[in-house]
CSV table of C-alpha atoms in Angstrom, one decimal:
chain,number,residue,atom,x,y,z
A,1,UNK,CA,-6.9,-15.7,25.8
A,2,UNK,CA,-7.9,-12.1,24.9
A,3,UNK,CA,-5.3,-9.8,26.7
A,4,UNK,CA,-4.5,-6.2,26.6
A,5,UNK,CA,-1.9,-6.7,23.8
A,6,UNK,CA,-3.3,-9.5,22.0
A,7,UNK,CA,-6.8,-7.8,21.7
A,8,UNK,CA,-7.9,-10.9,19.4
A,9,UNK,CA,-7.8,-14.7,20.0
A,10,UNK,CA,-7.4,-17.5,17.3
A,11,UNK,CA,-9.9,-20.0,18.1
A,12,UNK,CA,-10.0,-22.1,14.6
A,13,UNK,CA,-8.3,-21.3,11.8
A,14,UNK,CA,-8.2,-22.6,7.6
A,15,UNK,CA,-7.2,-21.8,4.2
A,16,UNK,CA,-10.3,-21.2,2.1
A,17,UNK,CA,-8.9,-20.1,-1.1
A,18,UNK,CA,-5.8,-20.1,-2.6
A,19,UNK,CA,-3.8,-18.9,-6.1
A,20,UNK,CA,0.1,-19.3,-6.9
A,21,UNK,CA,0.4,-15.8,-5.9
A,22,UNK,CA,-1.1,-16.1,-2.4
A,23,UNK,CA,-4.1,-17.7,-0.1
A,24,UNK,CA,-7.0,-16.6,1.8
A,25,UNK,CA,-7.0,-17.8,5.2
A,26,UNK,CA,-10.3,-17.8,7.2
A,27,UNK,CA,-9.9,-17.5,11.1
A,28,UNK,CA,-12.9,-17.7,14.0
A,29,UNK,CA,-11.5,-15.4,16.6
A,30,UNK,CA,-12.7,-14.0,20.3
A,31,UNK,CA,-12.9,-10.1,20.6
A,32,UNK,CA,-12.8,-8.1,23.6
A,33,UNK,CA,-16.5,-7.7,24.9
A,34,UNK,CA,-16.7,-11.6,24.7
A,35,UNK,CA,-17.8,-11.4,21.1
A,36,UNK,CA,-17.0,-13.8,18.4
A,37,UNK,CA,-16.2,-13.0,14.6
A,38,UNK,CA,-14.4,-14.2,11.6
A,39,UNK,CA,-11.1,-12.4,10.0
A,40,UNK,CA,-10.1,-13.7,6.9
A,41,UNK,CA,-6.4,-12.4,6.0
A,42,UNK,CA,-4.5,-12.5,2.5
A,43,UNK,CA,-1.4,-14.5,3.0
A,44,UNK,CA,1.0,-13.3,0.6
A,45,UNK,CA,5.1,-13.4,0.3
A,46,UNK,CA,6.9,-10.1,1.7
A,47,UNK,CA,7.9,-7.9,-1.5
A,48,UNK,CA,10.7,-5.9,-2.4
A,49,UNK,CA,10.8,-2.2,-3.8
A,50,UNK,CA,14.0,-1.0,-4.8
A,51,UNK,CA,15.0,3.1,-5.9
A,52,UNK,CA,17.8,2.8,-8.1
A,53,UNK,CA,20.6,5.8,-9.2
A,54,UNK,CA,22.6,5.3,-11.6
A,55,UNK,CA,25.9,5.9,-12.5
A,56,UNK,CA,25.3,9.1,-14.1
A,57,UNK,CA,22.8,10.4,-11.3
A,58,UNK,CA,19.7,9.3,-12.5
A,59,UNK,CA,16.4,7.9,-11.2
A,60,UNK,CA,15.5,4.4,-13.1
A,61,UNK,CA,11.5,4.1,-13.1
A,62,UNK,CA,9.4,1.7,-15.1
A,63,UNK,CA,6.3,2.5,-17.0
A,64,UNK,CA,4.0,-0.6,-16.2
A,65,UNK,CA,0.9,-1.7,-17.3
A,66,UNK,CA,-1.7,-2.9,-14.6
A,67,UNK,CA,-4.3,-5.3,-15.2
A,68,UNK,CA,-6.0,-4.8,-12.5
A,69,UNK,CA,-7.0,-1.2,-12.8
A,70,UNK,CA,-6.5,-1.2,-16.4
A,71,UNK,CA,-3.4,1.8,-16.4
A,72,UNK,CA,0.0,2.1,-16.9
A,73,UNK,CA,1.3,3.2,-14.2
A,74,UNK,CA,5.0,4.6,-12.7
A,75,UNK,CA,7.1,3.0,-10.7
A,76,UNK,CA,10.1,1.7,-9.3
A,77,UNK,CA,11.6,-1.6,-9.9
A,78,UNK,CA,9.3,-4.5,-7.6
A,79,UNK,CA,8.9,-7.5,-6.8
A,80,UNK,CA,7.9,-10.5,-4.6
A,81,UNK,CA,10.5,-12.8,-2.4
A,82,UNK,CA,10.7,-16.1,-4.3
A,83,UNK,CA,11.2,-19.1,-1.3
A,84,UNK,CA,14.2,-19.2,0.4
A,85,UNK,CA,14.9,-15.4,-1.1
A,86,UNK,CA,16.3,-12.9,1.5
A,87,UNK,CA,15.1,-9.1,0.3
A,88,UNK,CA,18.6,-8.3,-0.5
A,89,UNK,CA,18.8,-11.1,-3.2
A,90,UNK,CA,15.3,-10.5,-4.4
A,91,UNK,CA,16.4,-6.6,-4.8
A,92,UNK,CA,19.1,-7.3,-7.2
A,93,UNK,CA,16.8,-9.8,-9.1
A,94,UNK,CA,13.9,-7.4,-9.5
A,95,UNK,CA,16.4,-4.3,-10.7
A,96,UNK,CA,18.1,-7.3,-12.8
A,97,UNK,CA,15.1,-8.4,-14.2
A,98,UNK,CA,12.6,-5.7,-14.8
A,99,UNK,CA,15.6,-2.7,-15.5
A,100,UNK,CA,18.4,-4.5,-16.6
A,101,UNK,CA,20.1,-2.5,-13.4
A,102,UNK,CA,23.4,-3.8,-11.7
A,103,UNK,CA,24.5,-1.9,-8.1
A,104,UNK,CA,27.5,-1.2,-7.0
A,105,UNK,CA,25.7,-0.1,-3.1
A,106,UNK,CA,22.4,-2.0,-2.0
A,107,UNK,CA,20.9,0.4,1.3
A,108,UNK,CA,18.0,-0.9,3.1
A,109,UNK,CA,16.1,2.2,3.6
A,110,UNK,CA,12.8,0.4,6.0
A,111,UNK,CA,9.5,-1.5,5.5
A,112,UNK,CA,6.5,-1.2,5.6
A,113,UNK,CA,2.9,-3.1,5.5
A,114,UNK,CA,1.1,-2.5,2.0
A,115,UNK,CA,-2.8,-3.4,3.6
A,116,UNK,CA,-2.4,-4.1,7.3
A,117,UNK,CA,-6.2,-4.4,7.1
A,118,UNK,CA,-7.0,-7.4,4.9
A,119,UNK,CA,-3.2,-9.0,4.4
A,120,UNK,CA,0.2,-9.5,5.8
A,121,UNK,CA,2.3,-8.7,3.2
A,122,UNK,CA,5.2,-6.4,4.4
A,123,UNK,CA,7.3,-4.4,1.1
A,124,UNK,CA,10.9,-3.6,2.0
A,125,UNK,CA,12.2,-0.7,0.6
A,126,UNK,CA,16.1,-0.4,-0.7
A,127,UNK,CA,18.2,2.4,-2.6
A,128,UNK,CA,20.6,1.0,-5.4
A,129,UNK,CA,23.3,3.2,-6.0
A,130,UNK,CA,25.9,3.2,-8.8
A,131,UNK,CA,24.2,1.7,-11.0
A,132,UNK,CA,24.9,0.4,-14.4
A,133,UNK,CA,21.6,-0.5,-16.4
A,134,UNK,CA,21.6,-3.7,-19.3
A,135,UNK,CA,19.8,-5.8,-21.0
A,136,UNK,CA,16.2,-6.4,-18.8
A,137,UNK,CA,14.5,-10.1,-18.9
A,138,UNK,CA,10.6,-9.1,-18.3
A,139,UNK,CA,8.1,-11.9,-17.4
A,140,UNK,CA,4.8,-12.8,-20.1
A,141,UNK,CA,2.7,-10.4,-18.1
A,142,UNK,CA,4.8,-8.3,-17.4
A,143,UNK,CA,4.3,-5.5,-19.9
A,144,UNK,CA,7.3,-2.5,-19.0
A,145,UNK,CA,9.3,0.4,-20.3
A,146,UNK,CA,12.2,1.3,-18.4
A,147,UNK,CA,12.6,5.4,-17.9
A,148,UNK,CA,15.5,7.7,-16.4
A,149,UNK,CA,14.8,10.7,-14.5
A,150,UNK,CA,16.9,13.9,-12.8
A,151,UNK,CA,16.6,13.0,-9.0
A,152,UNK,CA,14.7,16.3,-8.5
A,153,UNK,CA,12.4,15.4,-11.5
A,154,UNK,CA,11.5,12.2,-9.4
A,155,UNK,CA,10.7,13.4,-6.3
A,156,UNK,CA,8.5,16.2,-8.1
A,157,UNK,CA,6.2,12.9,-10.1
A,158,UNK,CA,6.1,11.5,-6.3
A,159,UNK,CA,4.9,14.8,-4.0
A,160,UNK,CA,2.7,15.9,-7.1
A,161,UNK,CA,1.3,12.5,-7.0
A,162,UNK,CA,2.1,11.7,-10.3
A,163,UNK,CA,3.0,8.4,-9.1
A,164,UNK,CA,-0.3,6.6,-8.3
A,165,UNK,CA,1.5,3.3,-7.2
A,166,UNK,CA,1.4,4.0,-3.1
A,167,UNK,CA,4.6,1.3,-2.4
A,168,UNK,CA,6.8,3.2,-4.9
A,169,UNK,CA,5.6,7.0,-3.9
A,170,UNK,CA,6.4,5.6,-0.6
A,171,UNK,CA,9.8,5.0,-1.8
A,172,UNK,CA,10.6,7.8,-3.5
A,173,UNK,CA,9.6,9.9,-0.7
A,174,UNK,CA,11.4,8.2,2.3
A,175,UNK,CA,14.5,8.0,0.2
A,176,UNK,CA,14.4,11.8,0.0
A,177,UNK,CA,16.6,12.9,2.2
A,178,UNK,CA,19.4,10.6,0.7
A,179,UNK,CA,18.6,11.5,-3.1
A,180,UNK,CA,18.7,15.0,-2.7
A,181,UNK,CA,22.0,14.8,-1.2
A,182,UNK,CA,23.2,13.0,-4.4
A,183,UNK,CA,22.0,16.1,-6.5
B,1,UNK,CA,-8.1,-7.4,-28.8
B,2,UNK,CA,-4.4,-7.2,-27.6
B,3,UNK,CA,-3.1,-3.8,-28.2
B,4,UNK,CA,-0.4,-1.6,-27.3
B,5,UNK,CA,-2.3,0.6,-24.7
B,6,UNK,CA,-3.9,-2.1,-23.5
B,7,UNK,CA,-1.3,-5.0,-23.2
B,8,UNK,CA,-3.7,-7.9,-22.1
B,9,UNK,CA,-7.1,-8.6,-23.4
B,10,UNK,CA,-10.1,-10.3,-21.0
B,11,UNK,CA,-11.7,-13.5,-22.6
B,12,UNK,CA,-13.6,-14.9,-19.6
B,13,UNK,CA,-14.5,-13.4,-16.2
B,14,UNK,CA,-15.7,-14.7,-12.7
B,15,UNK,CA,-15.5,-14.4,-8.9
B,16,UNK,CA,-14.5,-17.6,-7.8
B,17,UNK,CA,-14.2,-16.1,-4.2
B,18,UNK,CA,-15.8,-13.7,-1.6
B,19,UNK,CA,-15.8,-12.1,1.9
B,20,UNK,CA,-18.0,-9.1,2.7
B,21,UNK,CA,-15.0,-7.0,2.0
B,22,UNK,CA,-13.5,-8.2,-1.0
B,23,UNK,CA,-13.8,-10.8,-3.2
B,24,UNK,CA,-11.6,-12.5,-5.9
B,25,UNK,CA,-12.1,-12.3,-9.9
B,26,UNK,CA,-10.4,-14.6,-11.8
B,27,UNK,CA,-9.8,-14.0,-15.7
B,28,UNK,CA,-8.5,-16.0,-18.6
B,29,UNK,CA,-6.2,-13.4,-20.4
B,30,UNK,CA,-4.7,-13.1,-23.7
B,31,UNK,CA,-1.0,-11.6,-23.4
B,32,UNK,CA,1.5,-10.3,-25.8
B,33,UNK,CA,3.1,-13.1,-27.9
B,34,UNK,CA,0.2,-14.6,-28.3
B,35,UNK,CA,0.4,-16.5,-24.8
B,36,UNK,CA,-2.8,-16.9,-22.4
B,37,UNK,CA,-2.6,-16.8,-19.1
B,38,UNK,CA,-4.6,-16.7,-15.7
B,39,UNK,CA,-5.0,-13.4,-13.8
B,40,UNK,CA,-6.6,-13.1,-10.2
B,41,UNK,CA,-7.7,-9.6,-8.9
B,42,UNK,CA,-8.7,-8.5,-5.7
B,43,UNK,CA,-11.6,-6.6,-6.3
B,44,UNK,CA,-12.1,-4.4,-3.0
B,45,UNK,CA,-13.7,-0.6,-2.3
B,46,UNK,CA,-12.0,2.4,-2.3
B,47,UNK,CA,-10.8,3.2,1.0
B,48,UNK,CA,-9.9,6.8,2.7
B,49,UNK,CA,-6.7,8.4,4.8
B,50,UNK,CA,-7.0,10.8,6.5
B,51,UNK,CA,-4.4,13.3,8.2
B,52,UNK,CA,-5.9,15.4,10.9
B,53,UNK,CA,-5.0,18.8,12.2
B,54,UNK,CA,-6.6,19.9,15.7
B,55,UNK,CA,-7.7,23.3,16.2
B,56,UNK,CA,-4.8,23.5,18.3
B,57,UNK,CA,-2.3,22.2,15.6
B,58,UNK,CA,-1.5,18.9,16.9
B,59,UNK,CA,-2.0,15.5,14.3
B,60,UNK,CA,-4.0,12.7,15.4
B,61,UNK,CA,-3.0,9.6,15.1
B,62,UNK,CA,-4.1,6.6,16.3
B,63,UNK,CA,-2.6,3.2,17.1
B,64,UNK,CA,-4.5,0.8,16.5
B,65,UNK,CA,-4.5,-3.6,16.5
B,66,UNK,CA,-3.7,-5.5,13.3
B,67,UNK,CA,-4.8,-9.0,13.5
B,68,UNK,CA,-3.9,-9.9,10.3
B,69,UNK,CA,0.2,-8.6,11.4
B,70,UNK,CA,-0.2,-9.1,15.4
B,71,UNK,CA,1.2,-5.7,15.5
B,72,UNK,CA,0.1,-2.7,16.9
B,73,UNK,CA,0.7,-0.1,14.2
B,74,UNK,CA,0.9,4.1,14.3
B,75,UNK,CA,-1.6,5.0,11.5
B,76,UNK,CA,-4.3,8.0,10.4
B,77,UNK,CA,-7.6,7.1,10.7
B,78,UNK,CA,-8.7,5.5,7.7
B,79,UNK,CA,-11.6,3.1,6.7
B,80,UNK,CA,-13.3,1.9,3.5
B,81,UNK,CA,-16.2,3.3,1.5
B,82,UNK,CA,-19.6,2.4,2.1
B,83,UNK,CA,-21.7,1.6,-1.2
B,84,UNK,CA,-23.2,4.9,-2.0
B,85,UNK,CA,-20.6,6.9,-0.1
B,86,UNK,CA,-18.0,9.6,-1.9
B,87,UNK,CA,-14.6,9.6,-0.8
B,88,UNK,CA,-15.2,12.9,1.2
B,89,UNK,CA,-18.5,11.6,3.0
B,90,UNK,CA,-16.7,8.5,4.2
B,91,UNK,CA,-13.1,10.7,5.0
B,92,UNK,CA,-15.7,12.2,7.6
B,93,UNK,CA,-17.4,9.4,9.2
B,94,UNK,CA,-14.4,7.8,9.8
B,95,UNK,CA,-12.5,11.1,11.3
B,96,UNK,CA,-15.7,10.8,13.6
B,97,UNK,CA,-15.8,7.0,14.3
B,98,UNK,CA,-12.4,6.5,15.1
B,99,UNK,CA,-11.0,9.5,16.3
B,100,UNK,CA,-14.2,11.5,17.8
B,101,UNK,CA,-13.1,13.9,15.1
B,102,UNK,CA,-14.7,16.9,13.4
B,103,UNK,CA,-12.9,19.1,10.7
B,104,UNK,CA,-13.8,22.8,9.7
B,105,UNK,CA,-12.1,21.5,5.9
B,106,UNK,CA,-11.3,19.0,4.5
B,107,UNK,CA,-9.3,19.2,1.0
B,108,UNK,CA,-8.7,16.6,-0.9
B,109,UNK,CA,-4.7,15.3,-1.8
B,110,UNK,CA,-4.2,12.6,-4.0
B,111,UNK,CA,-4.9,8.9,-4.7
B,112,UNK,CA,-3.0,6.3,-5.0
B,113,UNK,CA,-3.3,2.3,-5.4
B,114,UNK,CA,-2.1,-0.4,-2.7
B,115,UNK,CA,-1.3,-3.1,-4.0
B,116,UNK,CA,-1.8,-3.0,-7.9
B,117,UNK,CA,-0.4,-5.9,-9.1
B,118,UNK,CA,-2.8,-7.9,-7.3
B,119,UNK,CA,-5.7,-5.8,-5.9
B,120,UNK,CA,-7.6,-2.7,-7.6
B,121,UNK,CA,-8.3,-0.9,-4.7
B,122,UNK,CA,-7.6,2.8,-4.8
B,123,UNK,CA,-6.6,5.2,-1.3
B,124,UNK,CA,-7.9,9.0,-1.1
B,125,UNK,CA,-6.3,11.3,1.0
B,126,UNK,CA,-7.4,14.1,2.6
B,127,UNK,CA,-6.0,16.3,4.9
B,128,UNK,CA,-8.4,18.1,7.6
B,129,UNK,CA,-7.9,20.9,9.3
B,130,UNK,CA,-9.1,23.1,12.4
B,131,UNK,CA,-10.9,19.5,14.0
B,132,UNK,CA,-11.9,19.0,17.1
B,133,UNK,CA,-12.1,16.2,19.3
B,134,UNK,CA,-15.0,14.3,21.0
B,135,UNK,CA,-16.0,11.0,21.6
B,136,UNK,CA,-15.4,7.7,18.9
B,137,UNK,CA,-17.5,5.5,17.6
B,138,UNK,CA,-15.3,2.3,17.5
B,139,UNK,CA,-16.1,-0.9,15.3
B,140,UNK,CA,-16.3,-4.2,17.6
B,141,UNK,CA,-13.2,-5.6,15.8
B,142,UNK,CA,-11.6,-1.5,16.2
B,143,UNK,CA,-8.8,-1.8,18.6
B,144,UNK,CA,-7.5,1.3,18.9
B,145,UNK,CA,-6.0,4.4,20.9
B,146,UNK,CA,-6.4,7.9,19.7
B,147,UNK,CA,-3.4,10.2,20.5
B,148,UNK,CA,-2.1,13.5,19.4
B,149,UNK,CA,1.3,14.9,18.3
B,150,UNK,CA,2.8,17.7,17.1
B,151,UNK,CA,3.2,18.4,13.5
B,152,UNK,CA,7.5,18.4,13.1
B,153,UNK,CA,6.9,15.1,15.1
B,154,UNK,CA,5.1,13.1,13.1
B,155,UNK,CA,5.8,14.3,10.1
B,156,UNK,CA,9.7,12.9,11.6
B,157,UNK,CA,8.1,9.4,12.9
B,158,UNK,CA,7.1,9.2,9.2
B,159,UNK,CA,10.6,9.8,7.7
B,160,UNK,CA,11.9,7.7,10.3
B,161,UNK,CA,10.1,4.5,9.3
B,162,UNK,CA,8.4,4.2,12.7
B,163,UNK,CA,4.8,4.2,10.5
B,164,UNK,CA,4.6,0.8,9.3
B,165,UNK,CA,1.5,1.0,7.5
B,166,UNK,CA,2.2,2.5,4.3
B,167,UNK,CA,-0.7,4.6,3.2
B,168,UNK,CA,-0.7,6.1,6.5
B,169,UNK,CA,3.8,6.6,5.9
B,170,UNK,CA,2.4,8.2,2.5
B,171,UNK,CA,-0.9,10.5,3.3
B,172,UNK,CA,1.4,12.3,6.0
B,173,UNK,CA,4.5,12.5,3.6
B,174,UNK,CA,2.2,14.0,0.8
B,175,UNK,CA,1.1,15.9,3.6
B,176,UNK,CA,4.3,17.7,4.5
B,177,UNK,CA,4.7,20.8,3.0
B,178,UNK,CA,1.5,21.6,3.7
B,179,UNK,CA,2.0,20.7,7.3
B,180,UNK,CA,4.9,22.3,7.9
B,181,UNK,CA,3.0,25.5,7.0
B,182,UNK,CA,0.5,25.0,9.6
B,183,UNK,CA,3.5,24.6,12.4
């Protein structure tokens, strides 16, 4: 039933399309006014984005190249929540695997929704302190150079918007507070 | 051809999905190491944010329904281009639709990407100033309340985590020096 706090109702629902990354999944629904539409929303796993510091003070960022818009872009070590994966565990994978980056300190700093519009992913945001970087073990496609940074040069690249990757601006920013303090 | 600027190299192309929003390419690729592989882009408009300043210096924000989340979510107004529209001419028909807003300026702040490893859609703030407030123009599936706050608020809700969505977290952030001018 429509109500006041669930403005739309589920009347049918199916999976149209689907890749190994995520799904499409079509629903009928009931609006307010009486009217009927279709939603369709992008079922993906929740991702993780993690800021790390390192031993020495410094901001790790990758230099990655991006298919999809056909740039290299800046950003901080990411990634998606394999099954059964908590965000903590995935955190220490990603900086693991696309930095090489072991932490002493794993903070989680909040979430958020990367297109509350058309999907359902939520990105969870951590700060990795102390950390130590090594050897990194990239993916096929994922094509990376890994980068250090003075904390204030960081948040510059973010506010300046130097970083066009909205997740990892997002970040940088709400860790702020906290980074500058480690200045 | 592969190359070091650009990593993966496009040997077939087609949209094996679509929505009237968005719709799903899927390519054969050619990778570094001589590997082929499969990638899947979301190809979807460019969409605005907009962060709006009342004559009498309050921000409007609105909360608004997310079907895809079931969540109601604190967020600027905001809404995808129409074909033929620029970035500015659709950052004022949506201040107008969904928040009965009309801005003296409007200057333009950045853009950033969603979700790139996935989806090619870019985000263009803007921040507009000296509006004032009349009736909206909502969408049938726009569920949403338009309220007002003052700046040092706001901005702080952002900081806080307590605006899930994240380009909305981000156009305010990227906002703040500006903002905090204005109190």
């Amino acid at each position: 039933m429509v109500t006041i706090d669930r403005p739309f109702q589920t009347l049918s629902s199916r999976v149209v399309w689907s890749c190994p990354w995520y799904q499409v999944r079509q629903d009928d629904i009931a609006m307010p006014g009486g009217r009927n539409g279709v939603y369709h929303v992008i079922e993906k796993p929740d991702a993780v984005w993690i800021v790390p510091v390192t031993t020495d003070g410094q901001i790790v960022m990758v230099r990655q190249y991006r298919y999809t818009i056909d740039e290299w872009c800046w950003e901080v070590p990411a990634g998606s929540l394999k099954p059964g994966q908590t965000a903590e565990e995935a955190a220490h994978e990603e900086l693991l695997e696309e930095a090489g980056g072991s932490a002493r300190n794993l903070d989680y700093i909040g979430r958020f929704y990367l297109a509350n519009g058309i999907c359902n992913e939520a990105g969870h945001i951590f700060l990795a302190t102390g950390v130590a970087l090594g050897a990194t073990h990239h993916e096929a496609a994922e094509v990376m150079e890994v980068h250090q940074f003075p904390i204030g040069q960081a948040l510059e690249m973010a506010r300046a918007g130097s970083i066009t990757d909205g997740p990892s601006a997002l970040a940088l920013l709400l860790c702020a507070d906290r980074l500058t303090a480690l200045e």
